[in-house]
GROMACS .gro file of C-alpha atoms in nm:
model
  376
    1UNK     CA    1  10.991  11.673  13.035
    2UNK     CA    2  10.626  11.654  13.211
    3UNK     CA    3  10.292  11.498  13.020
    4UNK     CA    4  10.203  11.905  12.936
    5UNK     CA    5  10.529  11.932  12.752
    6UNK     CA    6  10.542  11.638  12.583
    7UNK     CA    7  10.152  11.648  12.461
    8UNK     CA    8  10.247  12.049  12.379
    9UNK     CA    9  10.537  11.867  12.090
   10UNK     CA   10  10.340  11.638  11.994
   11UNK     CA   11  10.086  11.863  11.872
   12UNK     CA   12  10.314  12.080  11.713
   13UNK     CA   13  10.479  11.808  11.539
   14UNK     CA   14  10.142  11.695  11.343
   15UNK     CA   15  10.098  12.072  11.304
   16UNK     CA   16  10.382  12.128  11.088
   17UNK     CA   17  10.272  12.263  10.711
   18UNK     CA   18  10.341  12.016  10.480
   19UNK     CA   19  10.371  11.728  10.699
   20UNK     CA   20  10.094  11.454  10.598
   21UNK     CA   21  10.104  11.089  10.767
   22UNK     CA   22  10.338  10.926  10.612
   23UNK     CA   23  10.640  11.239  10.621
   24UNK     CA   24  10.535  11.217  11.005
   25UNK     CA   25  10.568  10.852  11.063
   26UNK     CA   26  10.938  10.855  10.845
   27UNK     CA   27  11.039  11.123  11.125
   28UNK     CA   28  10.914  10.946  11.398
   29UNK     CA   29  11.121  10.672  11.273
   30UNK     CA   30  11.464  10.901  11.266
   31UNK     CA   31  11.354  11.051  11.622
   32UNK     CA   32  11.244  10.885  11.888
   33UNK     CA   33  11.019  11.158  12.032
   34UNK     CA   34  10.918  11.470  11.854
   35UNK     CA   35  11.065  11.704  12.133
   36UNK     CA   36  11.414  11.548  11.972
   37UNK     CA   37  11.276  11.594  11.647
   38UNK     CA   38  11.255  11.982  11.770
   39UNK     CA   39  11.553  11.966  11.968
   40UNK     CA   40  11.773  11.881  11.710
   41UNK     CA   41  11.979  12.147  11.513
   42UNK     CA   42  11.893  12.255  11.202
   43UNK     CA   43  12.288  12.223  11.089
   44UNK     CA   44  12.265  11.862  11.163
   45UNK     CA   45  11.890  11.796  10.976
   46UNK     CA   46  12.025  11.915  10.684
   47UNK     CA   47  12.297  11.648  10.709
   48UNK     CA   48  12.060  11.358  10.767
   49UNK     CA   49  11.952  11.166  10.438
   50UNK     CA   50  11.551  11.222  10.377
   51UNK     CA   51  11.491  11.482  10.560
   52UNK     CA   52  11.329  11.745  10.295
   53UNK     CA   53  11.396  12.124  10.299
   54UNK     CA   54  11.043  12.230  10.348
   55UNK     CA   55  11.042  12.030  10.685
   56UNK     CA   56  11.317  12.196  10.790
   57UNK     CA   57  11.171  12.540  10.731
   58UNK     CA   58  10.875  12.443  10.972
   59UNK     CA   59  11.176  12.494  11.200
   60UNK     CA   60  11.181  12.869  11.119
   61UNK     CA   61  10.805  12.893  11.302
   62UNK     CA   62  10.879  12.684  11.561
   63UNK     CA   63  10.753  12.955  11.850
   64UNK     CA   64  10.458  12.983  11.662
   65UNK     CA   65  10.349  12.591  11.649
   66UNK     CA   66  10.458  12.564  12.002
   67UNK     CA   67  10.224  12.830  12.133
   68UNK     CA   68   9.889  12.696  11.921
   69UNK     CA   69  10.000  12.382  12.072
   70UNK     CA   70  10.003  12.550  12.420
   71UNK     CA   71   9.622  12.620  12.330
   72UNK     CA   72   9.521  12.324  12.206
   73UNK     CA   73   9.659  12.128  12.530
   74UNK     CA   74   9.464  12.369  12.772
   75UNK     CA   75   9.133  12.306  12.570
   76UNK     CA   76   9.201  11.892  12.582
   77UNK     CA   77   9.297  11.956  12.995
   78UNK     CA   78   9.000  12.134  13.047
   79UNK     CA   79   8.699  11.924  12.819
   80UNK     CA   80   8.828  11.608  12.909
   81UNK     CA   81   8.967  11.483  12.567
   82UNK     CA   82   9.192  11.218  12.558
   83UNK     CA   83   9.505  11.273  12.299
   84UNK     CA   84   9.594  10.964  12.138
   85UNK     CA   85   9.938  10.954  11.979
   86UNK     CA   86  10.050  10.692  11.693
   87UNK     CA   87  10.344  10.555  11.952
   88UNK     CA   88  10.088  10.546  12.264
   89UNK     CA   89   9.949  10.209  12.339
   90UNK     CA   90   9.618  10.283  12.354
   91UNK     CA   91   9.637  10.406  11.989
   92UNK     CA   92   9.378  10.157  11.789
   93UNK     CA   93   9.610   9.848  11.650
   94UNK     CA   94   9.356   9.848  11.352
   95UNK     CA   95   9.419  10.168  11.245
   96UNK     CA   96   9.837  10.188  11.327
   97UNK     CA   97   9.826   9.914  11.033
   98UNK     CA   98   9.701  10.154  10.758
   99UNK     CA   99   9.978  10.372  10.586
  100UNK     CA  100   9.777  10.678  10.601
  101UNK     CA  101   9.672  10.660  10.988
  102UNK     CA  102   9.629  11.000  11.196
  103UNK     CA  103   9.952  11.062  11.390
  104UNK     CA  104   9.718  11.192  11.692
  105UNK     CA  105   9.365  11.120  11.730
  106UNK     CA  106   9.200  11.325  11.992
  107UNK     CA  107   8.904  11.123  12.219
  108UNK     CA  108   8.615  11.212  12.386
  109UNK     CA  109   8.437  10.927  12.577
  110UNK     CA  110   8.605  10.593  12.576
  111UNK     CA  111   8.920  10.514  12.421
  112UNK     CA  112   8.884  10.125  12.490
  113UNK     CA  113   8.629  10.116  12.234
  114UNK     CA  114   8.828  10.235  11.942
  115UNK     CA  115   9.056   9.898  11.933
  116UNK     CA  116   8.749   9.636  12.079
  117UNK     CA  117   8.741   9.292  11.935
  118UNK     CA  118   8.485   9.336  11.709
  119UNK     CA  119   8.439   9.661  11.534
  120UNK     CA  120   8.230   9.701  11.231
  121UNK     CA  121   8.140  10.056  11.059
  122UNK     CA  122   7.797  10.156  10.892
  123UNK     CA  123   7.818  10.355  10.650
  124UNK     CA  124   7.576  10.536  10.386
  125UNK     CA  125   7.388  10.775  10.239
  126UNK     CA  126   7.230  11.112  10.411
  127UNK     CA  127   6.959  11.112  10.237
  128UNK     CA  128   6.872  10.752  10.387
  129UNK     CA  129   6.512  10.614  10.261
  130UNK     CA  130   6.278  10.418  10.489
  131UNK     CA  131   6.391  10.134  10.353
  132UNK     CA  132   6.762  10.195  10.417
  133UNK     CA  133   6.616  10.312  10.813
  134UNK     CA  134   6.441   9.933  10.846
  135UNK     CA  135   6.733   9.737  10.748
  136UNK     CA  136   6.979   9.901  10.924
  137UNK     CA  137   6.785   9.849  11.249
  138UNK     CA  138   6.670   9.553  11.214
  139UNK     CA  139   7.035   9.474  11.133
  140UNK     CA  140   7.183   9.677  11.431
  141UNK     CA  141   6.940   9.474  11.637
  142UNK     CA  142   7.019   9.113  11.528
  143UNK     CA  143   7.389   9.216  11.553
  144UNK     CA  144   7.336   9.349  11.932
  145UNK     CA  145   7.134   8.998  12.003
  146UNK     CA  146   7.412   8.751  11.842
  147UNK     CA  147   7.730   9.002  11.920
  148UNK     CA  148   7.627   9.230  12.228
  149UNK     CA  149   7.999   9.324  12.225
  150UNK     CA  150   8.032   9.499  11.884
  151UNK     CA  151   8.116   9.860  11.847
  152UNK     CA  152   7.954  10.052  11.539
  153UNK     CA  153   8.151  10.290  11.389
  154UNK     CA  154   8.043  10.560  11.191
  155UNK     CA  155   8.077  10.957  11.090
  156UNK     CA  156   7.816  11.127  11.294
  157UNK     CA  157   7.672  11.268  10.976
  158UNK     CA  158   7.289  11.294  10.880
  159UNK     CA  159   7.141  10.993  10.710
  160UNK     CA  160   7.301  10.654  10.730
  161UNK     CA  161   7.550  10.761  10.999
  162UNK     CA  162   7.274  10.916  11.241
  163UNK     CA  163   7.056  10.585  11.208
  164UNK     CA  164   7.401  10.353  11.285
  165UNK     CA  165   7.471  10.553  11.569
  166UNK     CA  166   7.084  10.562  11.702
  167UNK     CA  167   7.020  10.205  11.604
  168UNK     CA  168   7.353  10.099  11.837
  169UNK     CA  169   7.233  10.302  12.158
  170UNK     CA  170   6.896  10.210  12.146
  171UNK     CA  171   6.998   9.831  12.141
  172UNK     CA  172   7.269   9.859  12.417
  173UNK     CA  173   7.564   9.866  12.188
  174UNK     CA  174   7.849  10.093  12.202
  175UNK     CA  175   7.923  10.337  11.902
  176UNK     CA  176   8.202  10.582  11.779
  177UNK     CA  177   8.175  10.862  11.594
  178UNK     CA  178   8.485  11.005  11.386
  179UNK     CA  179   8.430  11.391  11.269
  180UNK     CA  180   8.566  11.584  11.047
  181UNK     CA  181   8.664  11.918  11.253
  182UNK     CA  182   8.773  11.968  11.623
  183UNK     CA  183   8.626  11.870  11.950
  184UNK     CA  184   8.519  12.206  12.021
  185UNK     CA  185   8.169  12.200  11.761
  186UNK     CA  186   7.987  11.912  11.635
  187UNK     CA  187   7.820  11.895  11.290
  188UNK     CA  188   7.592  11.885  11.238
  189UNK     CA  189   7.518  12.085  11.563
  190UNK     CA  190   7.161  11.890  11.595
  191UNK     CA  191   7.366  11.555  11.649
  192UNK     CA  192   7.544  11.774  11.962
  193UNK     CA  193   7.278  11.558  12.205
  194UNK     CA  194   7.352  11.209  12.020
  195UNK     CA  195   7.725  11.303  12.047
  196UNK     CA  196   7.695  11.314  12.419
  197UNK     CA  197   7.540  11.058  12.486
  198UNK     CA  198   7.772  10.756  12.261
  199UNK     CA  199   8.044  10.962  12.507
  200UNK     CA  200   7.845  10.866  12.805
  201UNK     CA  201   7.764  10.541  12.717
  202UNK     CA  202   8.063  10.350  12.643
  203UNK     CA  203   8.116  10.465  12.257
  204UNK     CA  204   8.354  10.764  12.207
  205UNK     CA  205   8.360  11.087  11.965
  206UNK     CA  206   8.720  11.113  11.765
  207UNK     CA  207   8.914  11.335  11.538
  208UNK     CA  208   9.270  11.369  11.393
  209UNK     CA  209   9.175  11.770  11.372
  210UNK     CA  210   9.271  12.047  11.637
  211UNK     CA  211   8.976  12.305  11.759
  212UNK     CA  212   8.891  12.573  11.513
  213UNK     CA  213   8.923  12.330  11.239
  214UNK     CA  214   8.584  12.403  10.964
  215UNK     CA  215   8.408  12.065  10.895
  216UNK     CA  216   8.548  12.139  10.495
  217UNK     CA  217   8.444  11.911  10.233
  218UNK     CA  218   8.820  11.786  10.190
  219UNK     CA  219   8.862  11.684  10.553
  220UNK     CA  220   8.531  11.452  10.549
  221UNK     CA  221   8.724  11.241  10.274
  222UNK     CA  222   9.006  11.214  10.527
  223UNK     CA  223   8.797  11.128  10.807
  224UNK     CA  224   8.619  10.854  10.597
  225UNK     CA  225   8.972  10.657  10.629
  226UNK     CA  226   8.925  10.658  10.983
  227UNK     CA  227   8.634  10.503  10.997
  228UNK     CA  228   8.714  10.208  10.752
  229UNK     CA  229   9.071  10.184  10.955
  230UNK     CA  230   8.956  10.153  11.266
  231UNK     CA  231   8.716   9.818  11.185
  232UNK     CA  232   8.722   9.481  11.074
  233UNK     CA  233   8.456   9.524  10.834
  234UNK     CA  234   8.242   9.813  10.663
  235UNK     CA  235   7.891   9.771  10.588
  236UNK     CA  236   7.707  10.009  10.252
  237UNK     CA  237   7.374  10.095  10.407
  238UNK     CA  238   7.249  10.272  10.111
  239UNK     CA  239   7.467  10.495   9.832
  240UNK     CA  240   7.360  10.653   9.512
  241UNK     CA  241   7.637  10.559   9.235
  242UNK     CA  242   7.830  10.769   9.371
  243UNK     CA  243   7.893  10.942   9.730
  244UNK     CA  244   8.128  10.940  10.078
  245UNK     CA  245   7.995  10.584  10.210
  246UNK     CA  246   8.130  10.430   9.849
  247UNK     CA  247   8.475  10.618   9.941
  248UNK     CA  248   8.478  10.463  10.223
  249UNK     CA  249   8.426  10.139  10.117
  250UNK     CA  250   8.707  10.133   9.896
  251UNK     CA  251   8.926  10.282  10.150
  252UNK     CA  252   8.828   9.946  10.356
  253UNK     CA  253   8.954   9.796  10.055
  254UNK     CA  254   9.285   9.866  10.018
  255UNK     CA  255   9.338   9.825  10.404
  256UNK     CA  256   9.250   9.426  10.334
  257UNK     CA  257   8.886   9.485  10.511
  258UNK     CA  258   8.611   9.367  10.451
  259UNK     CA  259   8.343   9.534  10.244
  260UNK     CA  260   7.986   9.387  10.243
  261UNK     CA  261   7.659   9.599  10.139
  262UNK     CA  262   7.276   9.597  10.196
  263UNK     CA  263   7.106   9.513   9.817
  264UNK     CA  264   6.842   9.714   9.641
  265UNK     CA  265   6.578   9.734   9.391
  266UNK     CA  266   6.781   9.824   9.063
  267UNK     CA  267   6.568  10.166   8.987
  268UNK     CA  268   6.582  10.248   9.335
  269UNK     CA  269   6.858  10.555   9.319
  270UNK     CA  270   6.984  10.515   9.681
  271UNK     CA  271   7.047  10.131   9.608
  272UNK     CA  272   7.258  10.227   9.257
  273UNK     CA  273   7.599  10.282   9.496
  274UNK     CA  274   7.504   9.908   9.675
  275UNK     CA  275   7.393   9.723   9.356
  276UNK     CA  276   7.719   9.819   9.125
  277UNK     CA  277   7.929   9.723   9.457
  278UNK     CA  278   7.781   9.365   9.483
  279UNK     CA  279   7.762   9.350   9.111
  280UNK     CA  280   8.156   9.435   9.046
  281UNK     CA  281   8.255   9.193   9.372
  282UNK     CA  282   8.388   9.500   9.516
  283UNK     CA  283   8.151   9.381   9.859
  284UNK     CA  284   8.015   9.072   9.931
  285UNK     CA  285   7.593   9.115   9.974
  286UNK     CA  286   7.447   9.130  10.286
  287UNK     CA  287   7.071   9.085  10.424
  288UNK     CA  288   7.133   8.930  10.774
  289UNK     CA  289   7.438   8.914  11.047
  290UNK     CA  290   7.430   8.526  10.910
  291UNK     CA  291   7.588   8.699  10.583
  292UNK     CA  292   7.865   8.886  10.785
  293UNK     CA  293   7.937   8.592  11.047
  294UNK     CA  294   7.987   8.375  10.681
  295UNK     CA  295   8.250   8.646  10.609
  296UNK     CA  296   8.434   8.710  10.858
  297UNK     CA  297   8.430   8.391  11.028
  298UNK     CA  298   8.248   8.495  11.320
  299UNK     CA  299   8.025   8.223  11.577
  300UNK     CA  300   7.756   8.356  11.791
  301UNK     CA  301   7.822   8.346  12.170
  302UNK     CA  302   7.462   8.152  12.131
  303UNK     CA  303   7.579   7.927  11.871
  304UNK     CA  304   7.912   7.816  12.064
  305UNK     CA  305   7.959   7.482  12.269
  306UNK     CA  306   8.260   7.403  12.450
  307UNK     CA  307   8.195   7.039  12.401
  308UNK     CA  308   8.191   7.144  11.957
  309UNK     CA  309   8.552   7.049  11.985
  310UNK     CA  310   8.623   6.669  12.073
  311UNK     CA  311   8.852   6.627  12.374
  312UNK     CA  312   8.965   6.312  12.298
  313UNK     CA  313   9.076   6.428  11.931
  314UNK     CA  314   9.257   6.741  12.097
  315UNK     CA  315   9.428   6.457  12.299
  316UNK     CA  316   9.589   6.316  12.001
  317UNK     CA  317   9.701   6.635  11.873
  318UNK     CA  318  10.083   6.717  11.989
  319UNK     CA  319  10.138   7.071  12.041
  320UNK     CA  320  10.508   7.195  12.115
  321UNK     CA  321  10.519   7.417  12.431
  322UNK     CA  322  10.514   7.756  12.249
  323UNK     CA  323  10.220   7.603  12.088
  324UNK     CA  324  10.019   7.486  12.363
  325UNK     CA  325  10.106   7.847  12.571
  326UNK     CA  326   9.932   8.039  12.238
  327UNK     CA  327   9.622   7.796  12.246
  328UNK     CA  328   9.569   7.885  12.634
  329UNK     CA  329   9.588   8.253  12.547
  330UNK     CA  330   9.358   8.236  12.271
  331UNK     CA  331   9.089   7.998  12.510
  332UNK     CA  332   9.071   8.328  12.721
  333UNK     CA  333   8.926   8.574  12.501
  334UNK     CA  334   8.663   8.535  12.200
  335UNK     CA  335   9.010   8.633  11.973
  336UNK     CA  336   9.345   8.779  11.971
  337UNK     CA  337   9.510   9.046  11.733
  338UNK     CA  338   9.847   8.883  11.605
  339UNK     CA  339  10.015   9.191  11.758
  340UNK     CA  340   9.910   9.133  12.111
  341UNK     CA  341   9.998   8.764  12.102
  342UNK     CA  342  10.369   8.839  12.016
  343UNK     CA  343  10.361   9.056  12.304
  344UNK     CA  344  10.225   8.823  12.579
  345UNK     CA  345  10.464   8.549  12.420
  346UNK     CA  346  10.753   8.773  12.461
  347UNK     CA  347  10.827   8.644  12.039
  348UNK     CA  348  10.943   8.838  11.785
  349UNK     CA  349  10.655   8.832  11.467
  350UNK     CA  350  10.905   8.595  11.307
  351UNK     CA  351  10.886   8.345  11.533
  352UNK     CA  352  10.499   8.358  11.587
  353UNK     CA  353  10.373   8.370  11.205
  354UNK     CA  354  10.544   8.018  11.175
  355UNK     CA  355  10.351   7.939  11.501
  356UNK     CA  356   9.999   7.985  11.433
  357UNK     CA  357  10.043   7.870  11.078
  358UNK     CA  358  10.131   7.512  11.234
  359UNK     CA  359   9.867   7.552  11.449
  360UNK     CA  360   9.633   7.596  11.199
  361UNK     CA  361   9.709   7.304  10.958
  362UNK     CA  362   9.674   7.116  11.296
  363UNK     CA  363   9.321   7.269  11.331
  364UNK     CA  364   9.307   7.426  11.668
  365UNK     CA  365   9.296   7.819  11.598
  366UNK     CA  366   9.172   7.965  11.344
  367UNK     CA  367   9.241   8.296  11.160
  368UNK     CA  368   8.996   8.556  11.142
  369UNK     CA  369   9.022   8.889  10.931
  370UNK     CA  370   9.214   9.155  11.080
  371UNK     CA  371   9.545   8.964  11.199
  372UNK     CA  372   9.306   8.794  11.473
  373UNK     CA  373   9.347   8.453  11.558
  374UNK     CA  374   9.064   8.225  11.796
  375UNK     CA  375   9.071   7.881  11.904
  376UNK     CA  376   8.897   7.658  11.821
   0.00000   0.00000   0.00000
């Protein structure tokens, strides 16, 4: 089948009523594409173990899935969005670890920057006080001086989201927003001009929804996993004691991230969500990128020396071949997902855990959060 045909099931397979993440990924497991998913009979679905009535009965409106597929494949040809399916490559390796990712994500701008090395999210309040707008930029701009290769991530939004996003272009870094409709509107329609211009300068705009989907109050919730999936870490600007950015943060929770969060004065409203946070070690507290380099075991480029790590104590260290071909591949890049490393070792995940354990008690990698491994 061509690209048009195949992008024209894949759409209709995450259109399917019913169907959430998780029904879609056990499919995808049973069928190798969804055009076989489609292609198979119905007599022999309802022979195969797990496969539930209602998904068969999408079957019944197949010709009408196919042909708002049809649409929604002319609109990405013709705006320049980039579909992103869970099986593609390119799909971020942060998010493809969460149970609940998207199946398809649909991209405007640059894909690269949805699966960088270091991703972090922002996240906060809308009704952001000036003292939530100082500390985010002065934060943004620390973090583009120490780490001018971070990516912020956050939900477009008013407030906390708008400053993340404005705080990240002004100071040269690159920034994704995830939204919570299709690419055919953004909302708020005022942010249509900051939208643009994260597209045009290295960031990207992304959604799991087709065009003519309503920003509704249920689908921000399910964007708000998005943007804790696709970073290492998320960062509580400012929340009241309750509100989306505190969502969020648990959702980083349960994905094994990272949660740290900006401290307030304790009658300060819009520091209530941050203060119970810190105060219930659900996020560690945060004033300066110091904080979050503590945390996730980062090192400034600026605070790096090639000579930190004594040659003549490496010398004494023996390193089986496997081992010494993973330390070379970690010495090119700042770090290494565990994911990529199996596949540039040609080694099955059982045989690299074992690996980089070793190599750790021997002390020259390290792990970082995420599955990401540096050397030391």
């Amino acid at each position: 089948m061509t690209n048009s045909d195949t992008l024209k099931y894949r759409i209709a397979f995450t259109l399917m009523k019913g169907v959430g993440s998780a029904t879609a990924k056990a499919l995808l497991a049973c069928f190798e594409t969804p055009e076989q998913f489609f292609a198979t009979p119905v007599g022999e679905l309802k022979k195969m173990p797990g496969i539930h009535s209602k998904i068969i009965e999408n079957l019944a409106d197949t010709a009408t899935l196919l042909k708002r597929a049809e649409k929604e494949a002319a609109f990405i040809e013709a705006h320049g969005i980039i579909p992103v399916f869970i099986t593609d490559e390119q799909y971020p390796f942060r998010l493809k670890e969460c149970a609940d990712a998207p199946v398809m994500l649909y991209v405007k701008g640059n894909v690269k920057s949805l699966s960088d090395l270091k991703m972090i999210s922002i996240v906060g309040t809308r009704r952001i006080t000036e003292y939530g707008k100082e500390i985010c930029h002065e934060f943004v701009k620390e973090l583009a001086i120490r780490y001018p290769e971070t990516v912020i991530v956050s939900g477009l939004a008013y407030g906390a989201d708008a400053c993340a996003h404005k705080a990240a272009l002004e100071f040269g870094l690159r920034t994704v927003g995830v939204t919570a409709h299709g690419q055919d509107r953004i909302y708020p329609a005022a942010h249509t001009n900051l939208a643009r211009q994260m597209a045009e300068s290295g960031g990207a705009v992304c959604t799991e929804y087709i065009t003519e989907t309503n920003p509704d109050k249920q689908n921000f919730v399910q964007r708000n996993r998005i943007v804790a999936g696709l970073c290492d870490a998320t960062i509580v600007i400012e929340s009241a004691e309750k509100g989306g950015a505190l969502i969020t943060a648990d959702l980083a929770s349960s994905y094994n991230r990272d949660v740290l969060a900006f401290p307030g004065r304790k009658n300060d409203e819009m520091s209530a969500g941050c203060n119970k946070l810190i105060k219930t070690n659900r996020a560690a507290m945060l004033e300066t990128v110091a904080d979050l380099e503590y945390v996730l075991g980062w090192e400034s480029k600026a605070d790096l020396s090639k000579e930190n790590f004594s040659a003549d104590l490496f010398a004494q260290i023996s390193l089986t071949a496997d081992e010494q071909r993973i330390f070379e591949l970690l010495k090119s890049s700042d770090s290494t997902h565990v994911n990529q490393l199996s596949i540039k070792m040609g080694l099955p995940m059982s045989k690299i855990t074992p690996l980089l354990i070793g190599m750790e008690f021997k002390g020259v990698i390290k792990c970082l959060p995420g599955n990401m491994y540096k050397a030391i």
